[in-house]
Amino acid sequence: MTQTPTRPTARRRPTMVDVARHAGVSLKTVSRVVNDEPVGQELVGRVLAAIAELGFRRNDIARNLRSRQLNATVGLLIEEIANPFYATIASVAAEIAAAHGTMLITASSEEDPERERALLQDFTQRRVDGLLVVPAGPDHSFLRREVELGMPVVFLDRPPQGLLADAVLLDNQGGSRAGVGALLDEGHRRVGVLLGAPTVPTIRERLAGARAALTAAGIEPDESLVRDRLIAPEEAGWAVAALLDLPDPPTAFFCGNNRLTVGALQELHRRGSDAALVGFDDFELAHLMPRPLTVVGYDTRELARIASERLFRRIAGDDSPPSTTVLPTRLLRRGLTPPAA
């Protein structure tokens, strides 16, 4: 499914000549200021004000001297390289970049919006030819000027906020609705829901899908069975333990990502609980877990491939309006089924 909004008109990147004209000084004066050579304070103030107003960057000098030639580098910002999901994205992006004679520079935001902003600004300062971004923060409007000036940016897994740009996403709401629906079809009526940060759009969508499945089955969603802001597997284990200790505990659990699923599995195994489990994201060795479970799966390589190839089309000059592509999910049975008695 692809949605196509209107694309803003690209603007020419400002040059030193533009700065000089805007500040009412000579080109030589601008050159002295940006190179930290002695210049009167009044002139420095005028030049710096013009630089700020026009969005001129010192690295633009080198770009101008290269006559707008590409650097043959692209930046990839992910959450954490240790997660197999992001490692797969980085691997596919590197393969496609190499096929285009381009080097991929990868950085990790560690789910920190401030770190994300700093790394993306560093990428733009380095004048990479384009950006692939798995976003962490709630606002990406700081990239708007770069996009308007022609920097190709493609978001994947999560949509941008405050910025019109290409995105390649998963059907998060549909996947979670199907997952919780499968538990309801098995007869469960009390389902514990474990999620990450509710500020993340994908987490909100997965919670919405879970609620939609319950509502469609005529069950009022019980907020006392929802635990969010969980990050590490052990936090998911603690949440499962607390929910199972309730006077009327859930008989099934839905986990918003694979790390939470692993933590839930550990606690259920420790307790010998037969509570059913569905988790969003497949994970390595899931088929060897000592009990049955269901995961909401999808093609991670396809997600990365579509995003990477779209970025290189943008770099090659494709100026069609930004679009959002949503990839389907599917339920997969995992774990070992105990032998019949």
mmCIF file with all atom_site columns, C-alpha atoms in Angstrom, residues 73-191:
data_model
loop_
_atom_site.group_PDB
_atom_site.id
_atom_site.type_symbol
_atom_site.label_atom_id
_atom_site.label_alt_id
_atom_site.label_comp_id
_atom_site.label_asym_id
_atom_site.label_entity_id
_atom_site.label_seq_id
_atom_site.pdbx_PDB_ins_code
_atom_site.Cartn_x
_atom_site.Cartn_y
_atom_site.Cartn_z
_atom_site.occupancy
_atom_site.B_iso_or_equiv
_atom_site.pdbx_formal_charge
_atom_site.auth_seq_id
_atom_site.auth_comp_id
_atom_site.auth_asym_id
_atom_site.auth_atom_id
_atom_site.pdbx_PDB_model_num
ATOM 1   C CA . THR A 1 73  ? 28.565  7.868   0.844  1.00 0.00 ? 73  THR A CA 1
ATOM 2   C CA . VAL A 1 74  ? 25.171  7.440   2.485  1.00 0.00 ? 74  VAL A CA 1
ATOM 3   C CA . GLY A 1 75  ? 24.298  7.445   6.168  1.00 0.00 ? 75  GLY A CA 1
ATOM 4   C CA . LEU A 1 76  ? 22.216  4.848   8.024  1.00 0.00 ? 76  LEU A CA 1
ATOM 5   C CA . LEU A 1 77  ? 20.878  5.620   11.499 1.00 0.00 ? 77  LEU A CA 1
ATOM 6   C CA . ILE A 1 78  ? 19.451  2.649   13.419 1.00 0.00 ? 78  ILE A CA 1
ATOM 7   C CA . GLU A 1 79  ? 18.511  2.008   17.044 1.00 0.00 ? 79  GLU A CA 1
ATOM 8   C CA . GLU A 1 80  ? 21.044  -0.608  18.142 1.00 0.00 ? 80  GLU A CA 1
ATOM 9   C CA . ILE A 1 81  ? 23.342  -2.689  16.004 1.00 0.00 ? 81  ILE A CA 1
ATOM 10  C CA . ALA A 1 82  ? 23.174  -5.658  18.434 1.00 0.00 ? 82  ALA A CA 1
ATOM 11  C CA . ASN A 1 83  ? 19.497  -6.253  17.629 1.00 0.00 ? 83  ASN A CA 1
ATOM 12  C CA . PRO A 1 84  ? 19.255  -8.788  14.746 1.00 0.00 ? 84  PRO A CA 1
ATOM 13  C CA . PHE A 1 85  ? 16.453  -6.724  13.170 1.00 0.00 ? 85  PHE A CA 1
ATOM 14  C CA . TYR A 1 86  ? 18.701  -3.673  12.779 1.00 0.00 ? 86  TYR A CA 1
ATOM 15  C CA . ALA A 1 87  ? 21.729  -5.791  11.896 1.00 0.00 ? 87  ALA A CA 1
ATOM 16  C CA . THR A 1 88  ? 19.749  -7.214  8.957  1.00 0.00 ? 88  THR A CA 1
ATOM 17  C CA . ILE A 1 89  ? 18.735  -3.723  7.839  1.00 0.00 ? 89  ILE A CA 1
ATOM 18  C CA . ALA A 1 90  ? 22.377  -2.588  7.961  1.00 0.00 ? 90  ALA A CA 1
ATOM 19  C CA . SER A 1 91  ? 23.523  -5.665  6.032  1.00 0.00 ? 91  SER A CA 1
ATOM 20  C CA . VAL A 1 92  ? 20.999  -5.208  3.214  1.00 0.00 ? 92  VAL A CA 1
ATOM 21  C CA . ALA A 1 93  ? 21.621  -1.456  3.007  1.00 0.00 ? 93  ALA A CA 1
ATOM 22  C CA . ALA A 1 94  ? 25.377  -2.092  2.747  1.00 0.00 ? 94  ALA A CA 1
ATOM 23  C CA . GLU A 1 95  ? 24.838  -4.622  -0.065 1.00 0.00 ? 95  GLU A CA 1
ATOM 24  C CA . ILE A 1 96  ? 22.723  -2.203  -2.077 1.00 0.00 ? 96  ILE A CA 1
ATOM 25  C CA . ALA A 1 97  ? 25.084  0.697   -1.415 1.00 0.00 ? 97  ALA A CA 1
ATOM 26  C CA . ALA A 1 98  ? 28.030  -1.383  -2.638 1.00 0.00 ? 98  ALA A CA 1
ATOM 27  C CA . ALA A 1 99  ? 26.099  -2.250  -5.795 1.00 0.00 ? 99  ALA A CA 1
ATOM 28  C CA . HIS A 1 100 ? 25.860  1.510   -6.427 1.00 0.00 ? 100 HIS A CA 1
ATOM 29  C CA . GLY A 1 101 ? 29.565  2.068   -5.743 1.00 0.00 ? 101 GLY A CA 1
ATOM 30  C CA . THR A 1 102 ? 28.738  3.812   -2.477 1.00 0.00 ? 102 THR A CA 1
ATOM 31  C CA . MET A 1 103 ? 29.998  3.424   1.081  1.00 0.00 ? 103 MET A CA 1
ATOM 32  C CA . LEU A 1 104 ? 27.473  3.035   3.903  1.00 0.00 ? 104 LEU A CA 1
ATOM 33  C CA . ILE A 1 105 ? 28.213  4.812   7.187  1.00 0.00 ? 105 ILE A CA 1
ATOM 34  C CA . THR A 1 106 ? 26.177  3.330   10.050 1.00 0.00 ? 106 THR A CA 1
ATOM 35  C CA . ALA A 1 107 ? 25.468  4.917   13.433 1.00 0.00 ? 107 ALA A CA 1
ATOM 36  C CA . SER A 1 108 ? 23.254  3.920   16.369 1.00 0.00 ? 108 SER A CA 1
ATOM 37  C CA . SER A 1 109 ? 20.977  6.325   18.233 1.00 0.00 ? 109 SER A CA 1
ATOM 38  C CA . GLU A 1 110 ? 20.417  3.928   21.159 1.00 0.00 ? 110 GLU A CA 1
ATOM 39  C CA . GLU A 1 111 ? 16.762  5.101   21.195 1.00 0.00 ? 111 GLU A CA 1
ATOM 40  C CA . ASP A 1 112 ? 17.934  8.559   22.379 1.00 0.00 ? 112 ASP A CA 1
ATOM 41  C CA . PRO A 1 113 ? 16.269  11.491  20.523 1.00 0.00 ? 113 PRO A CA 1
ATOM 42  C CA . GLU A 1 114 ? 19.075  13.908  21.367 1.00 0.00 ? 114 GLU A CA 1
ATOM 43  C CA . ARG A 1 115 ? 21.712  11.484  20.148 1.00 0.00 ? 115 ARG A CA 1
ATOM 44  C CA . GLU A 1 116 ? 19.633  10.885  17.022 1.00 0.00 ? 116 GLU A CA 1
ATOM 45  C CA . ARG A 1 117 ? 19.518  14.600  16.255 1.00 0.00 ? 117 ARG A CA 1
ATOM 46  C CA . ALA A 1 118 ? 23.257  15.030  16.818 1.00 0.00 ? 118 ALA A CA 1
ATOM 47  C CA . LEU A 1 119 ? 24.132  12.065  14.583 1.00 0.00 ? 119 LEU A CA 1
ATOM 48  C CA . LEU A 1 120 ? 21.826  13.158  11.758 1.00 0.00 ? 120 LEU A CA 1
ATOM 49  C CA . GLN A 1 121 ? 23.252  16.676  11.871 1.00 0.00 ? 121 GLN A CA 1
ATOM 50  C CA . ASP A 1 122 ? 26.733  15.179  11.800 1.00 0.00 ? 122 ASP A CA 1
ATOM 51  C CA . PHE A 1 123 ? 25.786  13.146  8.715  1.00 0.00 ? 123 PHE A CA 1
ATOM 52  C CA . THR A 1 124 ? 24.534  16.279  6.952  1.00 0.00 ? 124 THR A CA 1
ATOM 53  C CA . GLN A 1 125 ? 27.706  18.162  7.919  1.00 0.00 ? 125 GLN A CA 1
ATOM 54  C CA . ARG A 1 126 ? 29.701  15.367  6.315  1.00 0.00 ? 126 ARG A CA 1
ATOM 55  C CA . ARG A 1 127 ? 27.603  15.949  3.182  1.00 0.00 ? 127 ARG A CA 1
ATOM 56  C CA . VAL A 1 128 ? 26.534  12.347  2.689  1.00 0.00 ? 128 VAL A CA 1
ATOM 57  C CA . ASP A 1 129 ? 24.530  11.841  -0.493 1.00 0.00 ? 129 ASP A CA 1
ATOM 58  C CA . GLY A 1 130 ? 21.448  10.596  1.363  1.00 0.00 ? 130 GLY A CA 1
ATOM 59  C CA . LEU A 1 131 ? 20.084  9.246   4.647  1.00 0.00 ? 131 LEU A CA 1
ATOM 60  C CA . LEU A 1 132 ? 18.313  6.073   5.746  1.00 0.00 ? 132 LEU A CA 1
ATOM 61  C CA . VAL A 1 133 ? 16.732  6.616   9.153  1.00 0.00 ? 133 VAL A CA 1
ATOM 62  C CA . VAL A 1 134 ? 15.057  4.389   11.730 1.00 0.00 ? 134 VAL A CA 1
ATOM 63  C CA . PRO A 1 135 ? 13.823  7.262   13.901 1.00 0.00 ? 135 PRO A CA 1
ATOM 64  C CA . ALA A 1 136 ? 13.872  7.515   17.682 1.00 0.00 ? 136 ALA A CA 1
ATOM 65  C CA . GLY A 1 137 ? 12.710  11.071  18.366 1.00 0.00 ? 137 GLY A CA 1
ATOM 66  C CA . PRO A 1 138 ? 9.257   12.694  18.228 1.00 0.00 ? 138 PRO A CA 1
ATOM 67  C CA . ASP A 1 139 ? 10.242  15.561  15.914 1.00 0.00 ? 139 ASP A CA 1
ATOM 68  C CA . HIS A 1 140 ? 12.275  15.541  12.693 1.00 0.00 ? 140 HIS A CA 1
ATOM 69  C CA . SER A 1 141 ? 11.464  19.049  11.517 1.00 0.00 ? 141 SER A CA 1
ATOM 70  C CA . PHE A 1 142 ? 15.137  19.934  12.075 1.00 0.00 ? 142 PHE A CA 1
ATOM 71  C CA . LEU A 1 143 ? 15.838  18.034  8.836  1.00 0.00 ? 143 LEU A CA 1
ATOM 72  C CA . ARG A 1 144 ? 13.310  20.034  6.822  1.00 0.00 ? 144 ARG A CA 1
ATOM 73  C CA . ARG A 1 145 ? 15.771  22.545  5.417  1.00 0.00 ? 145 ARG A CA 1
ATOM 74  C CA . GLU A 1 146 ? 18.150  19.777  4.340  1.00 0.00 ? 146 GLU A CA 1
ATOM 75  C CA . VAL A 1 147 ? 15.282  17.998  2.575  1.00 0.00 ? 147 VAL A CA 1
ATOM 76  C CA . GLU A 1 148 ? 14.147  21.240  0.915  1.00 0.00 ? 148 GLU A CA 1
ATOM 77  C CA . LEU A 1 149 ? 17.707  21.803  -0.272 1.00 0.00 ? 149 LEU A CA 1
ATOM 78  C CA . GLY A 1 150 ? 17.795  18.405  -1.935 1.00 0.00 ? 150 GLY A CA 1
ATOM 79  C CA . MET A 1 151 ? 19.056  15.920  0.689  1.00 0.00 ? 151 MET A CA 1
ATOM 80  C CA . PRO A 1 152 ? 17.292  12.558  0.004  1.00 0.00 ? 152 PRO A CA 1
ATOM 81  C CA . VAL A 1 153 ? 15.982  10.997  3.230  1.00 0.00 ? 153 VAL A CA 1
ATOM 82  C CA . VAL A 1 154 ? 14.071  7.729   3.557  1.00 0.00 ? 154 VAL A CA 1
ATOM 83  C CA . PHE A 1 155 ? 12.621  6.574   6.884  1.00 0.00 ? 155 PHE A CA 1
ATOM 84  C CA . LEU A 1 156 ? 12.035  2.926   7.619  1.00 0.00 ? 156 LEU A CA 1
ATOM 85  C CA . ASP A 1 157 ? 10.194  0.913   10.275 1.00 0.00 ? 157 ASP A CA 1
ATOM 86  C CA . ARG A 1 158 ? 8.866   4.129   11.840 1.00 0.00 ? 158 ARG A CA 1
ATOM 87  C CA . PRO A 1 159 ? 7.422   7.227   10.133 1.00 0.00 ? 159 PRO A CA 1
ATOM 88  C CA . PRO A 1 160 ? 8.976   10.685  10.357 1.00 0.00 ? 160 PRO A CA 1
ATOM 89  C CA . GLN A 1 161 ? 7.245   13.260  12.533 1.00 0.00 ? 161 GLN A CA 1
ATOM 90  C CA . GLY A 1 162 ? 7.092   16.903  11.550 1.00 0.00 ? 162 GLY A CA 1
ATOM 91  C CA . LEU A 1 163 ? 8.683   16.177  8.179  1.00 0.00 ? 163 LEU A CA 1
ATOM 92  C CA . LEU A 1 164 ? 7.386   15.134  4.758  1.00 0.00 ? 164 LEU A CA 1
ATOM 93  C CA . ALA A 1 165 ? 9.639   12.330  3.474  1.00 0.00 ? 165 ALA A CA 1
ATOM 94  C CA . ASP A 1 166 ? 9.597   8.817   2.024  1.00 0.00 ? 166 ASP A CA 1
ATOM 95  C CA . ALA A 1 167 ? 8.843   6.007   4.470  1.00 0.00 ? 167 ALA A CA 1
ATOM 96  C CA . VAL A 1 168 ? 8.763   2.207   4.333  1.00 0.00 ? 168 VAL A CA 1
ATOM 97  C CA . LEU A 1 169 ? 6.773   0.761   7.236  1.00 0.00 ? 169 LEU A CA 1
ATOM 98  C CA . LEU A 1 170 ? 5.137   -2.390  8.567  1.00 0.00 ? 170 LEU A CA 1
ATOM 99  C CA . ASP A 1 171 ? 1.431   -2.975  9.079  1.00 0.00 ? 171 ASP A CA 1
ATOM 100 C CA . ASN A 1 172 ? 1.829   -2.658  12.842 1.00 0.00 ? 172 ASN A CA 1
ATOM 101 C CA . GLN A 1 173 ? -1.827  -2.253  13.700 1.00 0.00 ? 173 GLN A CA 1
ATOM 102 C CA . GLY A 1 174 ? -2.959  -5.051  11.407 1.00 0.00 ? 174 GLY A CA 1
ATOM 103 C CA . GLY A 1 175 ? -0.270  -7.385  12.686 1.00 0.00 ? 175 GLY A CA 1
ATOM 104 C CA . SER A 1 176 ? -1.047  -6.852  16.359 1.00 0.00 ? 176 SER A CA 1
ATOM 105 C CA . ARG A 1 177 ? -4.786  -7.101  15.735 1.00 0.00 ? 177 ARG A CA 1
ATOM 106 C CA . ALA A 1 178 ? -4.244  -10.461 14.032 1.00 0.00 ? 178 ALA A CA 1
ATOM 107 C CA . GLY A 1 179 ? -1.981  -11.636 16.854 1.00 0.00 ? 179 GLY A CA 1
ATOM 108 C CA . VAL A 1 180 ? -4.364  -10.759 19.671 1.00 0.00 ? 180 VAL A CA 1
ATOM 109 C CA . GLY A 1 181 ? -7.255  -12.018 17.548 1.00 0.00 ? 181 GLY A CA 1
ATOM 110 C CA . ALA A 1 182 ? -5.574  -15.425 17.358 1.00 0.00 ? 182 ALA A CA 1
ATOM 111 C CA . LEU A 1 183 ? -5.461  -15.555 21.176 1.00 0.00 ? 183 LEU A CA 1
ATOM 112 C CA . LEU A 1 184 ? -9.139  -14.632 21.385 1.00 0.00 ? 184 LEU A CA 1
ATOM 113 C CA . ASP A 1 185 ? -9.966  -17.320 18.830 1.00 0.00 ? 185 ASP A CA 1
ATOM 114 C CA . GLU A 1 186 ? -8.366  -19.829 21.222 1.00 0.00 ? 186 GLU A CA 1
ATOM 115 C CA . GLY A 1 187 ? -10.843 -18.769 23.921 1.00 0.00 ? 187 GLY A CA 1
ATOM 116 C CA . HIS A 1 188 ? -8.696  -16.362 25.949 1.00 0.00 ? 188 HIS A CA 1
ATOM 117 C CA . ARG A 1 189 ? -10.484 -13.328 27.369 1.00 0.00 ? 189 ARG A CA 1
ATOM 118 C CA . ARG A 1 190 ? -7.841  -11.762 29.605 1.00 0.00 ? 190 ARG A CA 1
ATOM 119 C CA . VAL A 1 191 ? -4.737  -10.845 27.601 1.00 0.00 ? 191 VAL A CA 1
#
